[in-house]
CSV table of C-alpha atoms and ligand atoms in Angstrom, one decimal:
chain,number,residue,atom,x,y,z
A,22,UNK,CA,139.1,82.0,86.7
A,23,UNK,CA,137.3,82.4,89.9
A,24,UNK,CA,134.4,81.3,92.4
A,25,UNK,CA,131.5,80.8,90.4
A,26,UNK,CA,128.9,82.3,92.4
A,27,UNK,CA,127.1,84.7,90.8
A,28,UNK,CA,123.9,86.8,90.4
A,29,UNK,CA,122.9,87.5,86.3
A,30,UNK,CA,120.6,90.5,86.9
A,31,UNK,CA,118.5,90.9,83.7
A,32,UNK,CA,117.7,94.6,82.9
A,33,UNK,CA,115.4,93.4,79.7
A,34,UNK,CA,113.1,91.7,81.9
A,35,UNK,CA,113.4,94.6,84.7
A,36,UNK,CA,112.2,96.9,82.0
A,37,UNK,CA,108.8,94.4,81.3
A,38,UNK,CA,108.1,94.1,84.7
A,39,UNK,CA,108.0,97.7,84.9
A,40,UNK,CA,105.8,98.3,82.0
A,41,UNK,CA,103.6,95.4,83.6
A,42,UNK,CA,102.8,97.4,86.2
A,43,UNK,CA,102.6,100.7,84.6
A,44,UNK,CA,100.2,99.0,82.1
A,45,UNK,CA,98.2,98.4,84.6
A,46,UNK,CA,96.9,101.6,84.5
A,47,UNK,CA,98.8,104.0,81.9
A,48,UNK,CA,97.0,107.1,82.3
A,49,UNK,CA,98.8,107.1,86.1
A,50,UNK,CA,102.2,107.1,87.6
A,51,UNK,CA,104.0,104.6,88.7
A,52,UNK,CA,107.2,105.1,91.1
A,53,UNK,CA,109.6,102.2,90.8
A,54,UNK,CA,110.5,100.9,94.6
A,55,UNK,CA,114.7,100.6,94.2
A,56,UNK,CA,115.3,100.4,98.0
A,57,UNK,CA,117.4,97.9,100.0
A,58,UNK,CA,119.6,98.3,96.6
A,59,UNK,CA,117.2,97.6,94.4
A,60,UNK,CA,116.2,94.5,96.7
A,61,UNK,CA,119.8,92.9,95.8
A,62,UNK,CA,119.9,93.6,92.5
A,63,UNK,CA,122.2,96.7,92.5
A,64,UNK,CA,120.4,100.3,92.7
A,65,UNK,CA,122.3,102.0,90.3
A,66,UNK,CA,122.5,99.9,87.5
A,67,UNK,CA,119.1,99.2,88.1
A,68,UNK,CA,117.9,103.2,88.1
A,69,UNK,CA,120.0,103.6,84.8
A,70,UNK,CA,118.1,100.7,83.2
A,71,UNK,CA,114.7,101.8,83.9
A,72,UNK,CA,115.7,106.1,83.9
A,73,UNK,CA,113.8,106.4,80.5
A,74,UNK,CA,110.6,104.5,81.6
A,75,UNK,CA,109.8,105.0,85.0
A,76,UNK,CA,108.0,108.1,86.3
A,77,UNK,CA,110.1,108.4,89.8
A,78,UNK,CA,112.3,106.4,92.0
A,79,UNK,CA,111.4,104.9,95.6
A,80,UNK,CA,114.3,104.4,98.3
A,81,UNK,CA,113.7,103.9,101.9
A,82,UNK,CA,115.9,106.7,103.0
A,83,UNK,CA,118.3,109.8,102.2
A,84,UNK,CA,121.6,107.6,102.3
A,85,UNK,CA,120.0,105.7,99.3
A,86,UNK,CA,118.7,108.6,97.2
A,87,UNK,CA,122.2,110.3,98.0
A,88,UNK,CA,123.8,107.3,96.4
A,89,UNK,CA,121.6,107.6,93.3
A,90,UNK,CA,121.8,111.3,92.8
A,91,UNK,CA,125.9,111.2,93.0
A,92,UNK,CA,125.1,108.7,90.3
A,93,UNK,CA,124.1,110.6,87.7
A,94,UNK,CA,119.8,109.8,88.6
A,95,UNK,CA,117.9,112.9,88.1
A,96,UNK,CA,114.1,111.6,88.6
A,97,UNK,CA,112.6,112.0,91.6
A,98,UNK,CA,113.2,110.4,94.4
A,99,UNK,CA,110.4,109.5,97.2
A,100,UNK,CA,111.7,109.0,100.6
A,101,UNK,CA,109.7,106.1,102.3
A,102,UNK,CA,110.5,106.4,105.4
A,103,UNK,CA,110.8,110.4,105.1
A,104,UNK,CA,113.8,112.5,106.9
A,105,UNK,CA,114.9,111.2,110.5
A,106,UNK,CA,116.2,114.0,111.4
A,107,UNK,CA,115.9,117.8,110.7
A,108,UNK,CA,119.7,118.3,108.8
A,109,UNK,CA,117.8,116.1,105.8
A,110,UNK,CA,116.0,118.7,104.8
A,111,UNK,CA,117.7,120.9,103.7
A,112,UNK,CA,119.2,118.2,100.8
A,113,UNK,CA,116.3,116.7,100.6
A,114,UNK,CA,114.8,120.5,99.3
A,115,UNK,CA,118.1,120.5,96.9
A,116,UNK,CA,118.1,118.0,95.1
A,117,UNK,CA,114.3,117.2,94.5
A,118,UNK,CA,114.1,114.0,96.6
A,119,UNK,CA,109.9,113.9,97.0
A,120,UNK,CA,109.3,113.2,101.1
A,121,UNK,CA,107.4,110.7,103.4
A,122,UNK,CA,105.7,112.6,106.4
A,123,UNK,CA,103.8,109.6,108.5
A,124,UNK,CA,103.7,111.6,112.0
A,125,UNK,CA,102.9,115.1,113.3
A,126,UNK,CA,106.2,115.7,114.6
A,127,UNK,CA,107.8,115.8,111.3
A,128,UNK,CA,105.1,118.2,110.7
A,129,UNK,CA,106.2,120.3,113.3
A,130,UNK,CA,110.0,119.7,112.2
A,131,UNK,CA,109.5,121.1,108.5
A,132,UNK,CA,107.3,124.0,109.9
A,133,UNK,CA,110.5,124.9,111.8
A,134,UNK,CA,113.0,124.4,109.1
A,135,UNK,CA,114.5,127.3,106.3
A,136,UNK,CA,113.9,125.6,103.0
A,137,UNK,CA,116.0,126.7,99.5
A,138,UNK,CA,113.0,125.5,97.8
A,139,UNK,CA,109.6,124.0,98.8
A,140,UNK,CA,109.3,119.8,98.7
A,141,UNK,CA,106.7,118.0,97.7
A,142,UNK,CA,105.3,116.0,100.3
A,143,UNK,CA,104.2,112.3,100.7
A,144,UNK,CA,101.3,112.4,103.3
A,145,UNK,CA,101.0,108.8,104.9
A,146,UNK,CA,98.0,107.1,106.7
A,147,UNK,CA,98.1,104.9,108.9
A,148,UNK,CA,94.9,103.0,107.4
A,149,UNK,CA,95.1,99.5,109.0
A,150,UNK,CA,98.9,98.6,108.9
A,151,UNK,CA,99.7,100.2,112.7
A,152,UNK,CA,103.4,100.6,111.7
A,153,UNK,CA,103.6,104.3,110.4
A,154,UNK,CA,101.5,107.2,109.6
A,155,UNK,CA,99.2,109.6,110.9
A,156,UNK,CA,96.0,108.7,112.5
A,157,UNK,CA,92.9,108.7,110.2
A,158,UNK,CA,90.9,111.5,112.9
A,159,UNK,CA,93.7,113.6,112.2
A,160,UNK,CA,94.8,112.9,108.8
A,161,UNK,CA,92.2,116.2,107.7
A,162,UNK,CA,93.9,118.4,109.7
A,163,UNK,CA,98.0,117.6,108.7
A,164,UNK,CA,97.2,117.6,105.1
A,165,UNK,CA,95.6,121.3,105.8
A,166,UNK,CA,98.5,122.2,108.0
A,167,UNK,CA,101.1,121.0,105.0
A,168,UNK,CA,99.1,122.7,102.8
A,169,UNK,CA,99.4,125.8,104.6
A,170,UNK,CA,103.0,125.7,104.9
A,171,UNK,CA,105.4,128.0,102.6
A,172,UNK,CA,108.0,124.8,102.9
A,173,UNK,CA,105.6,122.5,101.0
A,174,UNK,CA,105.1,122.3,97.8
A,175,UNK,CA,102.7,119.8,96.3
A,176,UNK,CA,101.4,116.9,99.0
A,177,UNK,CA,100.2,113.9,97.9
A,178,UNK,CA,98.0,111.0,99.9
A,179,UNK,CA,99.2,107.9,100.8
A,180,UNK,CA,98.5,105.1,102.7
A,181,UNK,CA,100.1,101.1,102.7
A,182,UNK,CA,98.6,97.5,102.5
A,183,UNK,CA,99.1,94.8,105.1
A,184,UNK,CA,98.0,92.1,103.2
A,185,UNK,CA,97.1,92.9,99.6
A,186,UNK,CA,99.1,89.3,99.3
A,187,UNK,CA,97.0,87.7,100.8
A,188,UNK,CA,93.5,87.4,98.2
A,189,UNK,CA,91.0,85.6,100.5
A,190,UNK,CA,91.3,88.5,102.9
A,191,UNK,CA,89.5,91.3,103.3
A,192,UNK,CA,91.4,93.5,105.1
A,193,UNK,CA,92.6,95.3,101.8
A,194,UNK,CA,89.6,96.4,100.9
A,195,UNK,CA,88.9,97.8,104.8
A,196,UNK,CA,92.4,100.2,104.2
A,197,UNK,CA,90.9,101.3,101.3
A,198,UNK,CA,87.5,101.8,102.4
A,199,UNK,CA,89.1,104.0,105.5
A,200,UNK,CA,91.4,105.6,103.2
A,201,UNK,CA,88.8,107.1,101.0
A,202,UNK,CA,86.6,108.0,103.8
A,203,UNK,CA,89.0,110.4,105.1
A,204,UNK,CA,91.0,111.8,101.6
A,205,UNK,CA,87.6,112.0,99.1
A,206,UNK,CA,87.0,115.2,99.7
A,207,UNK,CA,90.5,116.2,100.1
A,208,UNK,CA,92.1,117.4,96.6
A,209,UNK,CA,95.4,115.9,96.1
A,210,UNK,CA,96.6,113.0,94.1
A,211,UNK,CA,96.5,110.0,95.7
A,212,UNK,CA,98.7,106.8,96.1
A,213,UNK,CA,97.8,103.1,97.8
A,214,UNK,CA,99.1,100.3,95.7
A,215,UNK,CA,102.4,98.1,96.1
A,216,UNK,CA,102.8,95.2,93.9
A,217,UNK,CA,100.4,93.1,95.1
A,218,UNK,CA,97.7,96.1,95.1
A,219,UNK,CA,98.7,97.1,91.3
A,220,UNK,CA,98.3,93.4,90.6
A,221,UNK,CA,95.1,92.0,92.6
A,222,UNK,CA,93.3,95.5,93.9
A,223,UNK,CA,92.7,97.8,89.9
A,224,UNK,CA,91.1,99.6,92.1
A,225,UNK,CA,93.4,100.9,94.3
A,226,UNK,CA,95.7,102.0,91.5
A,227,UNK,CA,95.3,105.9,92.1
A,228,UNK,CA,97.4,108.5,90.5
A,229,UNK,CA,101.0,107.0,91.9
A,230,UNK,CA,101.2,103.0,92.0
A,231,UNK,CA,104.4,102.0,94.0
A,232,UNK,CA,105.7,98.4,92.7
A,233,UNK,CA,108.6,97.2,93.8
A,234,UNK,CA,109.2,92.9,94.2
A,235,UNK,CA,107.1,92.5,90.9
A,236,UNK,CA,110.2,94.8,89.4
A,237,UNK,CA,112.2,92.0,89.8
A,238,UNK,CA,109.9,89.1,88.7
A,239,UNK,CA,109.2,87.5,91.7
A,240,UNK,CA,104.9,86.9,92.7
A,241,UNK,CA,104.0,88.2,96.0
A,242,UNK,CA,101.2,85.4,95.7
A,243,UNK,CA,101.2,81.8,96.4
A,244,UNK,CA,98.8,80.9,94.2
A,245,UNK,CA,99.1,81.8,90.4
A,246,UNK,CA,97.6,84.8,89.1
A,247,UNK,CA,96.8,87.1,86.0
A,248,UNK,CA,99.5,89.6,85.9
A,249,UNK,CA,101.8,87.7,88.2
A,250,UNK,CA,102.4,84.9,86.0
A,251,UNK,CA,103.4,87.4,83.3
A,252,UNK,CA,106.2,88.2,85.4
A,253,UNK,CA,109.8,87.7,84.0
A,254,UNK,CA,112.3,86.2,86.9
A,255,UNK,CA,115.3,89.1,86.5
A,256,UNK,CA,117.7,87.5,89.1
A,257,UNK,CA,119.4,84.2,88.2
A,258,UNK,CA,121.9,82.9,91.1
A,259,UNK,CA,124.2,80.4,89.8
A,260,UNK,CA,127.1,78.7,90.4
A,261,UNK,CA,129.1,75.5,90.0
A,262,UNK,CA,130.1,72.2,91.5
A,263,UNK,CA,133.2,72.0,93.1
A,264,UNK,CA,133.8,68.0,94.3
A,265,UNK,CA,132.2,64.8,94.2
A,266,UNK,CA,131.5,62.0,96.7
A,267,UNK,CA,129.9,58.4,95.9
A,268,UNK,CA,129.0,57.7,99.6
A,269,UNK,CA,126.9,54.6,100.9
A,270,UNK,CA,124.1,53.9,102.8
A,271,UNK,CA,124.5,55.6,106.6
A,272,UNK,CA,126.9,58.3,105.3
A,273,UNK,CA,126.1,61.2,106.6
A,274,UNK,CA,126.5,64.6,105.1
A,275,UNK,CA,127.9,68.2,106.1
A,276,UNK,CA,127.5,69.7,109.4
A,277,UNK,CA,125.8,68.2,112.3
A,278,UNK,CA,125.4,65.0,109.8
A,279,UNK,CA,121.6,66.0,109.3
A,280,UNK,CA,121.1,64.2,106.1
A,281,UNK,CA,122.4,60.5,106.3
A,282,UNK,CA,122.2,58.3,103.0
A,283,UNK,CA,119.9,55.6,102.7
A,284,UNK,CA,121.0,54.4,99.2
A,285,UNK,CA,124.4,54.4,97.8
A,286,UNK,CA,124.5,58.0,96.7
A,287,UNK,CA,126.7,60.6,94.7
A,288,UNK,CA,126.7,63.8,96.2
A,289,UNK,CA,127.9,67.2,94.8
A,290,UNK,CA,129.8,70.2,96.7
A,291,UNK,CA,128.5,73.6,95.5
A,292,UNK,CA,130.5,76.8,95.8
A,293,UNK,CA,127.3,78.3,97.4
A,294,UNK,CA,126.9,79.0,102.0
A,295,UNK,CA,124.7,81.5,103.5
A,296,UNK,CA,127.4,84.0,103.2
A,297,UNK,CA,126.5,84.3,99.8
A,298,UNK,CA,123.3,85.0,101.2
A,299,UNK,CA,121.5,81.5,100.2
A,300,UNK,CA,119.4,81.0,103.6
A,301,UNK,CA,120.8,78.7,106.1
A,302,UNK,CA,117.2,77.9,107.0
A,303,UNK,CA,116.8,75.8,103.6
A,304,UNK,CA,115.1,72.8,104.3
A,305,UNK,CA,116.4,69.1,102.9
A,306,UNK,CA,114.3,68.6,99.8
A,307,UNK,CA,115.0,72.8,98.5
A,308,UNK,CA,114.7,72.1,95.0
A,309,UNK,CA,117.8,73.2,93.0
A,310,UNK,CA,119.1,72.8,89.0
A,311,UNK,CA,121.7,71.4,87.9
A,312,UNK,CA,122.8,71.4,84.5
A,313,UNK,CA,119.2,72.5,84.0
A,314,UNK,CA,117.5,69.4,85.9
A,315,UNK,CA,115.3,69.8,89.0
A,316,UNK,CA,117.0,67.9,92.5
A,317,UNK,CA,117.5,69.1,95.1
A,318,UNK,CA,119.4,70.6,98.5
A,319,UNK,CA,120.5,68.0,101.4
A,320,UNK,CA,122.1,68.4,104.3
A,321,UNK,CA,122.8,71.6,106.3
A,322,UNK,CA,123.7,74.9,104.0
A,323,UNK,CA,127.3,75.8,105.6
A,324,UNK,CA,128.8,79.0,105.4
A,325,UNK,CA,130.4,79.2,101.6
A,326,UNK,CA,129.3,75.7,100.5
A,327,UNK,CA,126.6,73.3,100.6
A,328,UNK,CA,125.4,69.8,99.1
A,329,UNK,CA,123.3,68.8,96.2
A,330,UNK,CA,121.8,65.2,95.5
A,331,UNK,CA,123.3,63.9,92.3
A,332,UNK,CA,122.2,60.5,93.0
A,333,UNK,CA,119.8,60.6,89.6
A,334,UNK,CA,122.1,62.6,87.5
A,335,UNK,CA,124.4,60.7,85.8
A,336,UNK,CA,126.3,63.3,83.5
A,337,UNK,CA,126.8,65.6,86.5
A,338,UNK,CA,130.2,66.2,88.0
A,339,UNK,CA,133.4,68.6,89.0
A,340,UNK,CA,131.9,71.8,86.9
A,341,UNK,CA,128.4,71.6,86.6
A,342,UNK,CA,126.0,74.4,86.7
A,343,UNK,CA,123.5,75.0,89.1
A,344,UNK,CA,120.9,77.4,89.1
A,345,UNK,CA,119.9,78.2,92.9
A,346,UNK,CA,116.7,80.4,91.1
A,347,UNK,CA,116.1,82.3,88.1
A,348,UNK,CA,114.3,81.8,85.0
A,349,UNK,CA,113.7,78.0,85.4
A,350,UNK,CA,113.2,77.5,89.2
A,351,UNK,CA,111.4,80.4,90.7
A,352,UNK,CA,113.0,82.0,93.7
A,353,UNK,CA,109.1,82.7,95.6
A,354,UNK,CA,109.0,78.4,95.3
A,355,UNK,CA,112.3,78.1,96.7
A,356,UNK,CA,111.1,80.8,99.5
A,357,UNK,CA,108.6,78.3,100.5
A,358,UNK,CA,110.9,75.7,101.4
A,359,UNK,CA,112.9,78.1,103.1
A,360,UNK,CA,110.3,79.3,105.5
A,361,UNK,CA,110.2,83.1,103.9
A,362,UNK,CA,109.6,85.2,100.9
A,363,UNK,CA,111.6,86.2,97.5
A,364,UNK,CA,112.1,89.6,99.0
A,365,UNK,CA,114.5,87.8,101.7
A,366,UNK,CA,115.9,85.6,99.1
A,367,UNK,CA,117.4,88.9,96.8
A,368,UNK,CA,118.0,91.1,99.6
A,369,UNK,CA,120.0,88.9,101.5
A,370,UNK,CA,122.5,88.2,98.4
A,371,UNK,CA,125.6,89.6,99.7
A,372,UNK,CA,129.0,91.2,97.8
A,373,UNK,CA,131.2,88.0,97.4
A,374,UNK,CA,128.5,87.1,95.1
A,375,UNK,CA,129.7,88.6,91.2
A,376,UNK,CA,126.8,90.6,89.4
A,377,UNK,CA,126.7,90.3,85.8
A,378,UNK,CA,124.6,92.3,84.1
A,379,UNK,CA,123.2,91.4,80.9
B,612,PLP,C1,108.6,98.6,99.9
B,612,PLP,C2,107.4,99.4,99.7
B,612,PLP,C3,106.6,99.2,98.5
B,612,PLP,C4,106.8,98.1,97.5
B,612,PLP,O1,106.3,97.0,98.0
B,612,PLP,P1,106.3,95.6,97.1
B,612,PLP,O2,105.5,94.6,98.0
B,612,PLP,O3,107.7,95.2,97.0
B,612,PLP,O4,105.6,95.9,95.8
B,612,PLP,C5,105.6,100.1,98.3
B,612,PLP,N1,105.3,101.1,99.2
B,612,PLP,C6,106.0,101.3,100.4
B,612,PLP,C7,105.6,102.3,101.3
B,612,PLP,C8,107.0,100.4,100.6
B,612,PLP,O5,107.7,100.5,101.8
């Protein structure tokens, strides 16, 4: 009836992936990162799935919480990147959307703002990353200032790994050891862990955890690991082959001929290009499924189709499924081949791509 491609989110393995993480350490919170659209897998339907479960809601900015709130999403919402500019406040204090502060101008910006109603504030360190928040030397002194300020209500501490992916480095535990220096003595609760802290750091699990790609099944790791390989895959892209070609040897396929045959070969068209948002950058050899067996990607990936070696599969043909990941081919394998991460992989899935939701 229409293009095949499409993306099956599934909201029953969303809500174990959530309860992973948050059994990771149930006597704390843990705020459920739906930014970027729920990293391609549709923010909305994603917040209604998980409302009853999660203890708040994490976006990257106001333009994303504004889309959940006019959705019917009453939790609270943290801001990651906090407001950009002053006019945010104001809805921001309305509609109980929690706030990142990670510099002393923003400080200055809320201490110069009318409020309807205090917010609670999200106090960020810059702890090792060097991307945002405040200094550690004066991270003492902005809490106090917050504190001090009729426009806040309650502040808590944060701070953001680098490379808790990453579990022969060291580095993690260096944030955390500068983190604590500075915020032990400081009474507030306090918050450190993305996915990859929940999942290889226990100890940084403080009162908020902030998961977000272990949501939507995908391992932050390249090697296997404990809680990671509990992880249920909730995106599946699919879609189906569209022509057929039994070339011979020195046939060359798809754009600038980069894959030439050196056996006779039968070679399948998928209604799948990098404006569905499968990467471009996919190398020759990117495993794929068809009809549930492994083979894999040749030639370049044009813009809404590319190729698939059927050389081995016999009973393949016009209307075969493939299965670009999902629950039999794991989208952080086929980010290897593809020179990135699953977070690319689901983010860059674009609209011409149906969601079904199951
Ligand atoms: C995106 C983000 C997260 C979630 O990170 P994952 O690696 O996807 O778990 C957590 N905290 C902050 C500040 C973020 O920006």
């Amino acid at each position: 009836m229409a293009r095949a491609a499409a993306a099956t989110i599934n909201l029953n393995a969303l809500r174990h992936n959530y309860l992973l993480a948050k059994n990771a350490s149930p006597e704390n919170n843990a705020v459920a990162i739906i930014k970027a659209d729920a990293y391609g897998h549709g923010a909305i339907k994603v917040a209604h799935a998980l409302a009853d479960i999660a203890d708040a809601f994490g976006v990257a900015c106001i333009e994303e919480a504004v889309e959940l709130r006019d959705a019917g999403i009453t939790l609270p919402i943290l801001l990651l990147e906090g407001f950009f500019t002053s006019d945010e406040l104001n809805y921001i204090s309305q509609n109980n959307l929690w706030c990142t502060v990670h510099s002393i101008d923003q400080i200055k910006i809320i201490a110069d703002t009318q409020l309807p109603k205090p917010i609670n504030i999200w106090l960020k360190m810059d702890s090792g990353m060097h991307r945002l928040g405040i200094q550690p030397d004066q991270y003492e002194a902005a809490f106090k200032e917050l504190k001090s300020l009729p426009q806040v209500a309650e502040v808590v501490l944060m701070s953001h790994f680098a490379s808790a992916d990453e579990l022969q480095k060291s580095s993690t535990d260096e944030q955390i050891r500068c983190f604590d220096a500075i915020t032990s003595k400081l009474d507030a609760p306090k918050s450190l862990a993305n996915s990859a802290g929940t999942m290889a750091h226990p100890d940084a699990i403080r009162s908020w955890q902030r998961p977000g790609i272990m949501l939507y099944g995908a391992t932050p790791f390249s090697k296997p690991q404990k809680i990671a390989d509990k992880l249920q895959p909730v995106m599946s892209l699919t879609s189906e082959v569209i022509a057929v070609r039994d070339l011979k040897p020195g046939d060359a396929v798809g754009y600038g001929g980069t894959w030439v045959c050196d056996k006779p070969s039968k070679v399948g068209t998928v209604a799948m290009g990098y404006a569905d948002g499968y990467p471009r950058h996919a190398r020759n050899g990117t495993p794929v499924l068809v009809n549930g067996k492994r083979t894999q990607i040749i030639g370049r990936v044009s813009m809404d189709m590319l190729a698939v070696d059927l050389t081995d599969l016999p009973d393949a043909g016009v209307g075969s499924q493939v299965e670009f990941w999902g629950d039999n081919l794991k989208a952080s394998e086929v980010a290897t081949y593809c020179d990135t991460i699953p977070y690319t992989l689901f983010t860059g899935i674009t609209r011409r791509v149906h969601k079904i939701y199951i």
